[in-house]
Coordinates of C-alpha atoms in Angstrom, one line a residue:
Chain V
M22 CA 72.5 150.4 93.8
I23 CA 76.1 151.7 93.0
L24 CA 77.5 150.6 96.8
I25 CA 76.4 147.5 96.3
K26 CA 78.1 147.5 92.5
L27 CA 80.9 149.2 93.8
A28 CA 81.6 146.4 96.5
Y29 CA 81.7 143.4 94.5
K30 CA 83.8 145.7 91.5
S31 CA 86.9 146.7 94.9
L32 CA 86.5 143.2 95.6
L33 CA 86.9 141.8 92.5
N34 CA 90.1 144.3 92.2
R35 CA 91.4 142.5 95.4
R36 CA 90.3 138.8 94.5
G37 CA 93.3 137.4 95.4
S38 CA 92.8 138.5 98.9
A39 CA 89.2 138.3 99.1
F40 CA 88.7 135.0 97.3
L41 CA 90.7 133.6 99.9
T42 CA 88.7 135.0 103.1
L43 CA 86.0 133.9 101.1
F44 CA 87.6 130.4 101.4
T45 CA 88.6 130.5 104.5
I46 CA 85.5 130.8 105.5
A47 CA 83.6 128.2 103.2
I48 CA 86.4 125.8 105.3
S49 CA 84.4 126.8 108.6
V50 CA 81.2 126.6 107.4
M51 CA 82.0 123.1 105.8
L52 CA 83.5 122.1 109.1
L53 CA 80.3 123.9 111.3
L54 CA 78.3 122.1 109.0
S55 CA 79.5 118.1 108.8
I56 CA 80.4 118.3 112.3
E57 CA 77.0 119.4 112.9
R58 CA 75.2 117.1 110.6
V59 CA 77.4 113.4 111.5
R60 CA 77.2 115.1 115.0
V61 CA 73.3 114.8 114.5
D62 CA 73.1 111.5 112.6
A63 CA 75.4 110.0 115.2
K64 CA 72.9 111.3 117.9
S65 CA 69.4 109.6 116.0
S66 CA 71.6 106.4 114.5
F67 CA 73.3 105.7 118.1
S68 CA 69.1 105.8 119.9
N69 CA 68.6 104.0 116.9
T70 CA 70.5 100.6 117.7
I71 CA 67.7 99.3 119.5
S72 CA 64.1 99.9 118.7
G73 CA 60.6 98.0 119.6
T74 CA 62.5 96.7 122.6
D75 CA 60.6 97.4 126.4
L76 CA 62.8 95.6 128.7
I77 CA 66.8 94.5 128.4
V78 CA 67.5 92.3 131.5
G79 CA 70.3 91.3 132.8
A80 CA 72.1 90.4 136.5
R81 CA 72.0 93.3 138.8
T82 CA 75.0 96.0 137.6
G83 CA 74.1 99.5 136.2
D84 CA 71.8 100.8 133.4
I85 CA 74.6 101.7 131.2
Q86 CA 76.3 98.4 131.5
L87 CA 74.7 96.7 131.0
L88 CA 72.9 98.6 127.6
L89 CA 76.6 98.7 126.3
S90 CA 77.4 94.4 127.5
S91 CA 74.4 93.6 125.6
V92 CA 73.6 95.8 122.7
F93 CA 76.8 97.3 122.2
R94 CA 78.8 94.4 123.3
I95 CA 81.2 96.6 124.6
G96 CA 82.6 95.5 128.2
H97 CA 81.4 91.8 129.7
T98 CA 78.4 91.0 132.8
N99 CA 80.0 88.8 135.2
N100 CA 76.9 86.9 136.0
G101 CA 74.0 86.6 133.9
V102 CA 70.3 85.4 134.5
S103 CA 69.6 81.9 135.3
W104 CA 67.4 80.3 133.0
Q105 CA 64.8 79.1 135.6
S106 CA 64.6 83.0 136.3
Y107 CA 64.4 83.7 132.9
Q108 CA 61.5 81.1 132.0
Y109 CA 59.5 82.4 134.8
I110 CA 59.7 85.8 134.0
K111 CA 58.8 84.1 130.0
Q112 CA 55.9 83.1 131.4
Q113 CA 54.9 86.2 133.3
R114 CA 51.4 88.0 131.8
G115 CA 51.4 90.4 129.1
V116 CA 54.9 89.5 127.2
A117 CA 55.3 89.2 123.2
W118 CA 57.6 87.7 123.0
T119 CA 61.9 87.1 124.3
I120 CA 65.0 86.9 123.3
P121 CA 68.1 84.9 125.4
L122 CA 71.0 86.5 124.4
S123 CA 74.9 84.6 125.2
L124 CA 77.6 85.9 124.9
G125 CA 81.0 86.1 125.8
D126 CA 82.5 84.0 122.6
S127 CA 84.6 85.9 120.2
H128 CA 85.6 85.5 116.3
K129 CA 88.7 87.5 115.6
G130 CA 87.9 90.2 117.9
H131 CA 84.3 90.4 116.6
A132 CA 81.5 89.2 119.6
V133 CA 79.8 86.2 119.2
L134 CA 75.7 86.4 120.0
G135 CA 74.4 82.6 121.3
T136 CA 70.5 83.5 120.6
N137 CA 67.3 81.8 118.7
T138 CA 65.9 82.2 115.4
D139 CA 63.4 85.3 117.6
Y140 CA 66.2 87.8 117.3
F141 CA 65.3 87.4 113.6
S142 CA 62.4 88.2 113.9
H143 CA 61.5 90.0 116.8
Y144 CA 65.3 92.5 117.2
K145 CA 64.3 95.8 115.5
Y146 CA 67.1 99.0 114.8
G147 CA 65.8 101.8 113.5
K148 CA 62.4 103.1 112.9
K149 CA 61.9 99.5 113.8
Q150 CA 62.9 98.1 111.3
T151 CA 63.8 93.9 111.7
L152 CA 66.7 92.7 110.2
A153 CA 66.8 91.3 106.5
F154 CA 69.2 89.2 105.3
S155 CA 70.8 89.5 102.1
E156 CA 72.3 86.9 101.1
G157 CA 71.1 83.1 102.5
T158 CA 68.9 82.5 105.8
A159 CA 69.0 82.7 109.7
F160 CA 70.2 79.6 111.1
S161 CA 68.6 76.0 111.6
H162 CA 71.2 74.0 112.5
L163 CA 73.9 74.1 114.9
N164 CA 76.9 74.1 113.2
E165 CA 76.0 77.7 111.2
V166 CA 75.8 81.0 111.6
V167 CA 73.6 84.4 110.6
I168 CA 77.1 86.9 110.5
G169 CA 76.8 90.9 110.2
S170 CA 77.2 92.2 107.0
E171 CA 80.6 94.0 108.3
I172 CA 82.3 90.9 109.3
A173 CA 81.6 89.9 105.9
I174 CA 83.3 92.6 104.5
S175 CA 86.5 93.1 106.6
L176 CA 86.8 89.5 106.9
G177 CA 85.5 88.4 103.4
Y178 CA 82.8 85.8 103.8
A179 CA 80.7 84.5 102.1
L180 CA 77.5 81.7 102.6
G181 CA 79.2 78.5 103.0
D182 CA 82.3 79.6 104.5
E183 CA 83.8 77.7 107.6
I184 CA 84.5 79.8 110.9
I185 CA 85.5 79.0 114.1
I186 CA 85.0 80.5 116.8
S187 CA 87.4 81.4 120.1
H188 CA 86.6 81.5 124.1
G189 CA 86.8 84.9 126.1
M190 CA 86.2 88.5 123.5
G191 CA 90.2 89.5 121.5
N192 CA 91.6 87.8 118.7
T193 CA 94.6 86.4 121.3
S194 CA 92.4 83.9 122.7
F195 CA 94.6 81.4 123.7
H196 CA 91.3 78.8 123.6
H197 CA 90.3 77.5 120.0
H198 CA 87.0 75.8 119.9
D199 CA 88.2 74.1 116.7
D200 CA 86.1 71.1 117.5
N201 CA 83.3 73.1 116.1
P202 CA 83.5 74.9 112.7
F203 CA 80.0 76.7 112.1
T204 CA 78.9 77.1 108.6
V205 CA 78.1 80.6 107.0
I206 CA 74.4 80.3 106.3
G207 CA 72.9 84.2 106.3
I208 CA 74.5 87.4 105.6
L209 CA 72.2 89.7 107.5
N210 CA 72.2 93.6 105.6
A211 CA 74.0 96.4 107.0
T212 CA 71.9 98.4 110.0
G213 CA 74.8 101.2 111.5
T214 CA 74.7 99.4 114.6
P215 CA 77.1 96.9 116.2
V216 CA 74.2 93.7 114.2
D217 CA 77.1 94.9 111.4
K218 CA 79.6 93.2 113.7
T219 CA 78.3 90.6 115.0
L220 CA 78.4 86.5 114.6
H221 CA 75.2 84.7 115.4
V222 CA 74.7 81.6 116.2
P223 CA 72.2 79.3 117.7
L224 CA 72.1 79.4 121.2
A225 CA 72.9 76.1 121.9
A226 CA 75.5 75.9 119.9
I227 CA 77.2 77.8 123.1
E228 CA 76.9 75.3 125.2
L229 CA 77.4 73.2 123.0
M230 CA 80.5 74.0 122.4
H231 CA 81.4 74.4 126.2
G232 CA 80.3 70.4 127.0
V233 CA 78.1 71.9 129.0
G234 CA 75.1 72.2 127.1
H235 CA 72.9 68.5 126.4
S236 CA 74.2 67.4 123.4
E237 CA 71.0 66.7 121.9
H238 CA 71.9 67.5 117.8
E239 CA 71.3 66.5 114.7
H240 CA 67.9 66.2 114.2
E241 CA 66.0 66.3 111.7
H242 CA 65.4 69.8 110.4
E243 CA 63.1 70.0 107.0
H244 CA 60.8 69.8 109.9
E245 CA 58.9 72.8 108.6
H246 CA 57.4 73.7 112.6
E247 CA 59.1 76.6 113.8
H248 CA 58.3 76.0 117.4
E249 CA 60.1 72.9 117.3
Q250 CA 63.3 74.6 116.1
H251 CA 63.2 77.6 118.3
E252 CA 63.2 74.2 121.2
N253 CA 66.7 72.0 119.3
L254 CA 68.2 76.0 118.3
T255 CA 67.6 77.0 121.9
G256 CA 68.3 74.2 123.8
E257 CA 68.5 74.9 128.1
P258 CA 71.8 76.9 128.9
K259 CA 72.9 76.8 133.3
Q260 CA 72.7 80.4 132.2
I261 CA 72.2 83.3 129.9
T262 CA 73.9 86.9 129.4
A263 CA 70.7 89.2 129.3
F264 CA 67.7 88.9 127.3
L265 CA 64.7 91.5 125.2
M266 CA 61.5 91.4 126.1
G267 CA 58.5 92.8 124.0
F268 CA 55.3 93.2 125.5
D269 CA 51.7 93.3 124.2
S270 CA 50.5 96.6 125.4
P271 CA 53.9 99.0 126.5
L272 CA 51.5 99.1 129.8
Y273 CA 53.2 96.3 131.0
T274 CA 56.1 97.7 130.2
L275 CA 57.0 99.5 134.0
Q276 CA 55.2 97.0 136.2
V277 CA 57.3 94.3 134.9
R278 CA 60.3 96.3 135.3
R279 CA 59.1 96.2 138.3
N280 CA 58.8 93.3 139.2
I281 CA 62.8 91.9 137.6
N282 CA 64.1 95.1 140.0
Q283 CA 62.8 93.2 142.8
Y284 CA 62.5 89.3 142.6
K285 CA 63.7 87.6 144.4
P286 CA 65.7 84.5 144.1
E287 CA 68.1 86.3 141.8
A288 CA 69.3 89.8 141.0
L289 CA 68.1 91.1 137.8
L290 CA 68.1 94.7 136.2
A291 CA 65.6 95.5 133.8
I292 CA 66.1 98.2 131.7
M293 CA 63.9 100.0 129.1
P294 CA 66.0 100.8 126.4
G295 CA 65.1 104.5 124.9
V296 CA 65.2 106.0 128.9
T297 CA 69.6 104.4 128.5
L298 CA 70.6 105.5 125.3
R299 CA 69.8 109.0 126.4
E300 CA 71.8 108.3 129.5
L301 CA 74.5 107.1 127.6
W302 CA 74.3 110.1 125.0
E303 CA 73.6 112.6 127.8
M304 CA 77.5 111.4 129.2
L305 CA 78.5 111.7 125.3
S306 CA 77.1 115.2 124.8
I307 CA 80.7 116.7 126.3
V308 CA 82.0 115.3 123.5
E309 CA 79.1 116.5 121.6
K310 CA 79.4 120.6 123.7
I311 CA 83.8 120.1 122.9
L312 CA 83.5 119.3 118.9
L313 CA 80.1 122.5 118.1
L314 CA 82.6 125.2 120.6
F315 CA 86.1 123.6 118.3
S316 CA 84.5 124.2 115.0
S317 CA 82.9 127.6 116.4
I318 CA 86.1 128.9 117.3
V319 CA 86.7 127.8 113.4
V320 CA 84.3 129.9 112.6
L321 CA 85.1 132.3 114.8
V322 CA 88.7 132.7 113.6
S323 CA 87.9 132.8 110.1
L324 CA 86.1 135.7 110.6
L325 CA 88.9 137.4 111.9
G326 CA 91.3 136.7 109.5
M327 CA 88.2 138.6 107.2
L328 CA 88.3 141.7 109.7
T329 CA 92.4 141.6 109.0
T330 CA 92.0 141.4 105.2
L331 CA 89.6 143.7 105.3
L332 CA 91.3 146.5 107.7
A333 CA 95.2 145.8 106.0
S334 CA 93.0 147.0 102.9
L335 CA 91.2 149.7 104.2
S336 CA 94.7 152.0 105.1
Q337 CA 95.5 151.1 101.2
R338 CA 92.3 152.0 100.6
R339 CA 91.5 156.3 102.0
R340 CA 92.7 157.6 98.6
E341 CA 89.1 154.9 97.6
L342 CA 87.5 156.9 100.0
A343 CA 88.3 160.4 99.7
I344 CA 87.5 159.8 95.6
L345 CA 84.1 159.0 96.8
R346 CA 83.2 161.6 99.7
S347 CA 84.9 164.0 96.7
V348 CA 82.0 162.8 93.9
G349 CA 79.3 163.2 96.9
A350 CA 79.6 159.7 99.0
R351 CA 78.4 160.4 102.8
P352 CA 80.3 158.8 105.9
W353 CA 77.4 156.4 106.3
H354 CA 77.9 155.5 102.5
L355 CA 81.7 154.6 103.6
F356 CA 80.3 152.7 106.8
S357 CA 77.4 151.1 103.9
L358 CA 79.8 150.4 101.1
I359 CA 82.5 148.4 104.0
S360 CA 79.7 146.5 105.1
I361 CA 78.6 145.3 102.1
E362 CA 82.1 143.8 100.9
S363 CA 82.3 142.2 104.4
L364 CA 78.3 140.7 104.0
L365 CA 79.1 139.6 100.6
I366 CA 82.7 138.1 101.2
T367 CA 80.0 135.9 104.2
L368 CA 77.8 135.8 102.0
L369 CA 80.0 133.5 99.3
G370 CA 81.9 132.2 101.9
C371 CA 78.7 130.3 103.1
I372 CA 77.0 129.2 99.9
L373 CA 80.9 128.0 98.5
G374 CA 80.7 126.2 102.1
C375 CA 77.9 124.6 101.6
G376 CA 78.6 124.1 98.1
L377 CA 81.8 121.9 100.1
F378 CA 79.7 120.7 103.1
Y379 CA 77.2 118.6 100.3
G380 CA 80.4 117.8 98.1
L381 CA 82.3 116.5 100.9
M382 CA 78.9 114.7 102.9
S383 CA 78.6 112.8 99.2
V384 CA 81.8 112.1 99.6
A385 CA 81.6 110.4 103.1
A386 CA 78.5 109.0 103.5
G387 CA 79.3 105.8 102.2
F388 CA 82.8 105.7 104.7
L389 CA 81.1 106.9 107.2
Q390 CA 77.9 104.1 107.2
S391 CA 81.0 101.4 106.3
H392 CA 83.1 102.7 109.7
A393 CA 81.3 104.6 112.4
G394 CA 78.0 103.2 111.6
I395 CA 76.2 106.7 111.6
S396 CA 74.4 106.6 108.4
I397 CA 74.5 110.4 106.7
T398 CA 71.1 111.6 105.3
I399 CA 71.8 114.0 102.3
A400 CA 68.9 116.0 102.2
M401 CA 68.2 120.1 102.8
L402 CA 69.9 121.8 105.6
S403 CA 67.8 121.1 108.5
D404 CA 66.5 125.0 110.4
Y405 CA 68.8 124.3 113.3
E406 CA 71.8 124.2 110.0
L407 CA 70.4 127.3 109.0
G408 CA 70.2 128.7 111.8
L409 CA 73.8 128.4 112.7
I410 CA 74.8 130.0 109.0
S411 CA 72.0 132.8 110.6
A412 CA 74.8 133.3 113.1
I413 CA 77.9 133.4 111.0
M414 CA 76.5 135.9 108.4
A415 CA 75.6 138.3 111.7
A416 CA 79.0 137.5 113.3
G417 CA 80.2 138.6 109.7
F418 CA 78.1 141.6 109.8
I419 CA 79.4 142.0 113.0
V420 CA 82.8 141.5 112.3
G421 CA 82.5 143.8 109.7
L422 CA 81.0 146.7 111.4
I423 CA 84.5 147.5 112.7
P424 CA 86.4 147.9 109.6
A425 CA 83.5 149.8 108.5
T426 CA 83.3 152.2 111.2
R427 CA 87.3 153.4 110.9
A428 CA 86.2 154.1 106.9
Y429 CA 83.8 156.4 108.4
F430 CA 86.2 157.8 110.9
Y431 CA 89.0 158.1 107.5
S432 CA 86.8 160.0 105.6
L433 CA 85.9 162.1 108.5
A434 CA 89.2 163.3 109.1
D435 CA 90.6 162.9 106.4
G436 CA 88.1 165.2 104.2
M437 CA 89.4 165.0 100.7
S438 CA 93.3 164.8 101.4
I439 CA 95.0 161.9 100.3
K440 CA 96.5 161.0 103.2
I441 CA 99.1 157.4 102.1
Chain U
M20 CA 78.9 182.7 92.5
I21 CA 82.0 182.4 95.7
N22 CA 81.5 184.6 97.6
I23 CA 83.6 185.3 101.0
H24 CA 83.2 187.8 103.9
R25 CA 85.0 187.5 107.1
L26 CA 85.9 183.2 107.0
S27 CA 88.3 181.8 109.3
F28 CA 89.0 178.5 110.0
K29 CA 90.1 176.6 113.1
W30 CA 90.5 173.0 113.0
H31 CA 90.1 172.6 116.9
T32 CA 87.9 175.2 119.0
Q33 CA 90.4 175.5 121.2
Q34 CA 93.0 176.2 118.5
T35 CA 94.1 180.3 119.6
I36 CA 95.2 181.4 115.9
P37 CA 92.9 180.4 113.1
T38 CA 94.6 178.6 110.1
L39 CA 93.3 180.8 108.0
T40 CA 91.6 183.8 107.4
I41 CA 89.7 185.2 104.0
P42 CA 88.5 188.6 104.8
S43 CA 87.1 188.8 101.6
L44 CA 87.2 187.0 98.0
V45 CA 84.4 187.1 95.1
I46 CA 84.2 184.2 92.3
E47 CA 81.6 185.5 89.0
P48 CA 80.0 183.3 87.5
G49 CA 81.9 181.8 84.3
E50 CA 85.1 183.0 85.6
H51 CA 88.5 181.0 85.2
V52 CA 91.0 181.8 88.3
F53 CA 94.1 180.7 88.9
L54 CA 94.7 180.3 92.8
H55 CA 98.0 179.4 93.7
G56 CA 100.6 180.4 96.9
P57 CA 104.0 178.5 98.0
S58 CA 103.1 174.9 100.0
G59 CA 101.9 175.5 103.4
C60 CA 99.6 179.0 103.0
G61 CA 96.3 177.4 103.2
K62 CA 94.7 176.0 100.3
S63 CA 93.9 172.5 100.3
T64 CA 91.9 174.5 103.3
L65 CA 90.6 176.6 101.5
L66 CA 89.6 174.1 98.8
S67 CA 88.3 171.3 101.6
L68 CA 86.2 174.9 103.0
L69 CA 85.1 175.6 99.0
A70 CA 84.3 171.4 99.2
G71 CA 82.6 171.3 101.9
I72 CA 84.5 168.9 103.5
N73 CA 84.9 171.4 106.5
K74 CA 83.0 174.6 107.7
P75 CA 84.5 177.6 108.5
S76 CA 84.8 178.3 112.3
S77 CA 83.3 182.1 111.6
G78 CA 82.2 183.9 108.9
S79 CA 80.3 183.5 105.7
L80 CA 81.4 181.3 103.1
C81 CA 78.5 181.8 99.8
V82 CA 78.8 179.1 96.7
L83 CA 76.1 179.8 94.7
N84 CA 74.3 182.0 97.0
T85 CA 74.0 179.3 99.9
N86 CA 76.1 180.1 102.3
L87 CA 77.4 176.6 103.3
A88 CA 79.4 177.8 107.0
H89 CA 75.0 177.5 108.1
L90 CA 74.4 174.2 106.2
S91 CA 74.1 170.8 108.3
N92 CA 77.5 168.1 107.2
R93 CA 74.7 166.3 105.8
K94 CA 73.2 169.1 103.6
R95 CA 77.2 169.9 102.8
D96 CA 77.7 166.8 101.9
A97 CA 74.0 167.0 99.7
F98 CA 75.7 170.2 97.2
R99 CA 78.8 169.1 96.9
S100 CA 78.0 166.3 94.9
D101 CA 75.1 168.2 93.6
H102 CA 76.3 170.9 92.4
I103 CA 80.8 171.0 92.6
G104 CA 83.1 169.3 90.6
Y105 CA 86.9 167.5 92.3
I106 CA 89.5 166.7 89.8
F107 CA 92.5 165.6 92.4
Q108 CA 96.3 166.4 91.7
N109 CA 97.2 162.4 90.8
F110 CA 95.6 158.8 91.3
N111 CA 92.0 160.1 90.4
L112 CA 90.5 157.2 89.2
L113 CA 88.8 154.2 91.2
P114 CA 91.2 151.2 90.1
Y115 CA 88.3 148.9 89.2
L116 CA 86.0 150.4 87.7
S117 CA 87.1 151.3 83.9
P118 CA 87.1 154.7 82.3
L119 CA 83.6 154.8 81.5
E120 CA 82.0 153.6 85.1
N121 CA 84.5 156.3 86.3
V122 CA 83.4 159.1 84.7
M123 CA 79.7 158.0 85.9
L124 CA 80.5 158.4 89.3
G125 CA 80.3 161.6 89.1
C126 CA 76.5 160.9 88.8
Q127 CA 75.5 158.9 91.0
F128 CA 75.4 160.6 94.7
S129 CA 73.5 163.2 93.0
K130 CA 69.7 163.3 91.0
S131 CA 69.7 166.2 90.2
R132 CA 73.7 166.3 88.2
Q133 CA 71.9 163.1 86.7
Q134 CA 69.2 164.5 85.1
K135 CA 71.0 167.4 83.8
A136 CA 73.7 164.3 82.4
L137 CA 70.4 162.9 81.0
Q138 CA 69.4 166.8 79.0
Q139 CA 72.2 165.7 77.3
S140 CA 72.3 162.2 75.9
S141 CA 69.9 159.1 76.1
S142 CA 71.7 157.8 79.1
L143 CA 74.5 158.5 81.1
E144 CA 77.0 156.3 79.3
Q145 CA 76.8 157.7 76.3
E146 CA 76.6 161.2 78.2
A147 CA 80.4 159.6 80.5
A148 CA 81.4 158.7 76.9
R149 CA 80.4 162.0 74.8
L150 CA 82.2 163.8 77.7
L151 CA 85.3 161.5 77.2
S152 CA 85.7 161.9 73.7
A153 CA 85.1 165.0 74.1
L154 CA 88.0 164.9 76.4
G155 CA 90.1 163.4 73.8
L156 CA 90.2 159.8 74.5
T157 CA 89.0 157.8 72.0
T158 CA 86.8 155.1 72.3
E159 CA 89.4 152.5 72.8
H160 CA 90.6 153.4 76.1
H161 CA 86.7 153.6 77.2
Q162 CA 86.5 150.7 78.9
Q163 CA 90.4 149.2 79.8
S164 CA 91.3 149.4 82.6
V165 CA 92.1 152.2 84.5
A166 CA 95.7 151.2 85.3
N167 CA 96.1 150.5 81.9
L168 CA 95.9 154.8 80.8
S169 CA 98.9 157.4 80.5
I170 CA 98.7 159.7 83.7
G171 CA 97.4 162.5 81.1
Q172 CA 95.0 159.8 79.7
Q173 CA 93.7 159.6 83.8
Q174 CA 93.6 163.0 84.4
R175 CA 91.1 163.4 81.4
V176 CA 89.2 160.4 82.5
A177 CA 89.0 162.5 86.4
A178 CA 87.8 166.1 84.4
A179 CA 85.0 164.3 82.3
R180 CA 84.2 162.8 85.8
A181 CA 84.1 166.3 87.2
F182 CA 81.9 167.6 84.4
I183 CA 79.6 165.0 84.0
G184 CA 76.0 166.6 84.7
S185 CA 76.9 169.9 84.4
P186 CA 78.2 171.4 88.0
E187 CA 77.9 175.0 88.9
L188 CA 82.1 175.1 89.9
I189 CA 84.7 172.9 89.5
I190 CA 87.6 172.4 91.4
A191 CA 90.6 170.9 90.2
D192 CA 93.7 170.3 93.4
E193 CA 96.9 170.9 91.1
P194 CA 95.8 168.5 88.4
T195 CA 99.0 169.2 87.0
S196 CA 101.3 168.4 88.4
A197 CA 102.2 165.0 87.0
L198 CA 101.8 166.2 83.6
D199 CA 104.7 167.6 81.2
A200 CA 104.2 171.2 79.8
N201 CA 102.7 170.3 76.7
N202 CA 100.8 168.2 78.1
R203 CA 99.7 170.3 80.2
S204 CA 98.5 173.4 78.2
A205 CA 96.7 171.1 76.4
F206 CA 94.9 169.5 79.4
I207 CA 94.4 173.1 80.8
E208 CA 92.7 174.4 77.0
L209 CA 90.3 171.7 77.1
L210 CA 89.2 172.4 80.5
F211 CA 88.2 175.6 79.1
A212 CA 86.8 174.5 76.5
Q213 CA 84.9 172.0 78.9
A214 CA 83.2 174.6 81.5
N215 CA 82.5 177.0 78.9
I216 CA 80.2 174.8 77.5
A217 CA 79.5 173.5 80.7
G218 CA 79.1 177.0 81.7
S219 CA 81.0 176.1 85.0
T220 CA 83.4 178.4 87.2
L221 CA 86.9 177.5 87.6
V222 CA 88.9 177.1 90.8
F223 CA 92.6 175.9 89.6
V224 CA 94.8 175.7 92.3
S225 CA 98.3 175.2 91.0
H226 CA 102.2 176.5 93.2
D227 CA 103.4 176.8 89.1
E228 CA 102.9 180.4 88.9
S229 CA 104.2 179.9 84.8
L230 CA 100.3 178.5 84.5
Q231 CA 98.9 181.9 85.4
T232 CA 99.1 183.4 81.9
L233 CA 96.5 181.0 81.2
F234 CA 93.7 182.5 82.7
N235 CA 92.1 185.7 82.8
R236 CA 91.7 185.8 86.6
S237 CA 94.6 185.1 88.8
I238 CA 94.9 185.7 92.6
S239 CA 97.2 184.9 94.5
L240 CA 96.2 183.2 98.0
M241 CA 98.8 185.0 99.8
D242 CA 97.4 188.6 99.4
I243 CA 94.1 187.5 99.8
T244 CA 95.1 185.9 103.2
E245 CA 94.9 187.9 106.6
Q246 CA 99.0 186.0 107.5
A247 CA 99.1 185.4 111.6
V248 CA 102.4 187.5 112.8

């Protein structure tokens, strides 16, 4: 007990350097915890991008490429799925629902997705949550658009605004479909997925813009029968980019997938989004590991800083060690004293680091949600994080053994003669 | 109290000539002994042996009828904390403890000294305060920072730390070298008074032979050691 008191008072006496050391450890702990929390949450946000969809079907290409283009709106698929094939596969046994997707147009650099109203009822993300409207409703006319939350915020759109869709991707598209303005009819809630950055228009509208679909539009919409609406809004395009499928029972998934992959009339590819998401994340795991490596190095550097401070102070404290020896402290008492000091610094550093971590997370959570689509959980420290902190404590203790050992040998060599 | 017989000490076992050789030295309980000698004659070495920091290479060194030459490192550390109070030349105090805490430190590593201190006062803190007051440090100084005390006051705190728990032997290693002449004799008088009250034997080391007259016994280390020729 006396040793803990001595260690505490001694540190307090050197509070300037002790606090700086403690603070660097706190910063490194904060950094490590933050990076790990964001990484874990990014992973779960990522794997929650799409859920409840059993298969994604598109033209034959790579699994990851199909996932990227259909779910993340990254890259293009050169080919599509012909309408006939879609219609055929749709009628397979066990198919509960399908959502056609048509991509390729953009609005100010944001993807425009042609689809039907099934999208709003069957598309699921996160823990099988369906899309919800913060304002307005799903489209029911060909010239209506439903926009993601981020589009609404970043471009400042409100219900009733008119927007022009461009052909192709990117801001610099030459061809604007200015003869077909769309009216914002609905704004979706934030999901933390690419849906937030997407503009949704009726599938038939895409064809209409390109002048290849049949030009049937402006019909009776007072009709409440949903199926009727679908017919109208879906149209009969030549081909679509991809489509999502849900089955009555997951048992159908593998069989239908095989049938699609072996479908003779057209080269098609069906992927299970969960599996492919995992593959994609594995590809990114090197980045994860580098992040973990760097934050671990930061922790290590901060502990080495503590080592430097303790060692530097030790040579000034040989008198203190001699006095303690004179009142009967044994060499291992002095060893423990220095060990306790390093443990105290590491412990307080970890506690302060956790405080800073929660501070940072509560400030950054909103930013990360809106800019990176990562929803941060401000919860208690997970077992994994507690494990990290224990590892830091253990490392701090081990590092502290070096000056402690030196104090031990100083006290043996110096005895009570005071050498400065 | 102290009984030295054919003691010799070498820093290294390979050393051919011992650093210190004392054929015989006896100090009776309650004596106030002035031990003097020029620098380098082995005063510090003898003190480190008396305090049990170092162990005699041969011969016997009995303190309180315990032969320190036969004790393990651990037991000598325990012996020191139980039976010896040590006063350094200067900078005696831990800067991060108050004078009161510095005094209490004297018995933190020894159960028996704690018990003896508690026989005097109801708590260690009270005993420390009593000793500080007895050594002329007024209560207003008891809690203030050690750095704000004069050297003379610091040495009184150091003396109080040596006396707490009434150890049988007090070793003072040139405690007055940083003090002026008036303070010096006043400090030594206080040491005597406390040593008499506690019944402690006092071994006072200095190279300043003018202090010798204050003591009832004076030993020149040059006379009692066998000098290697």
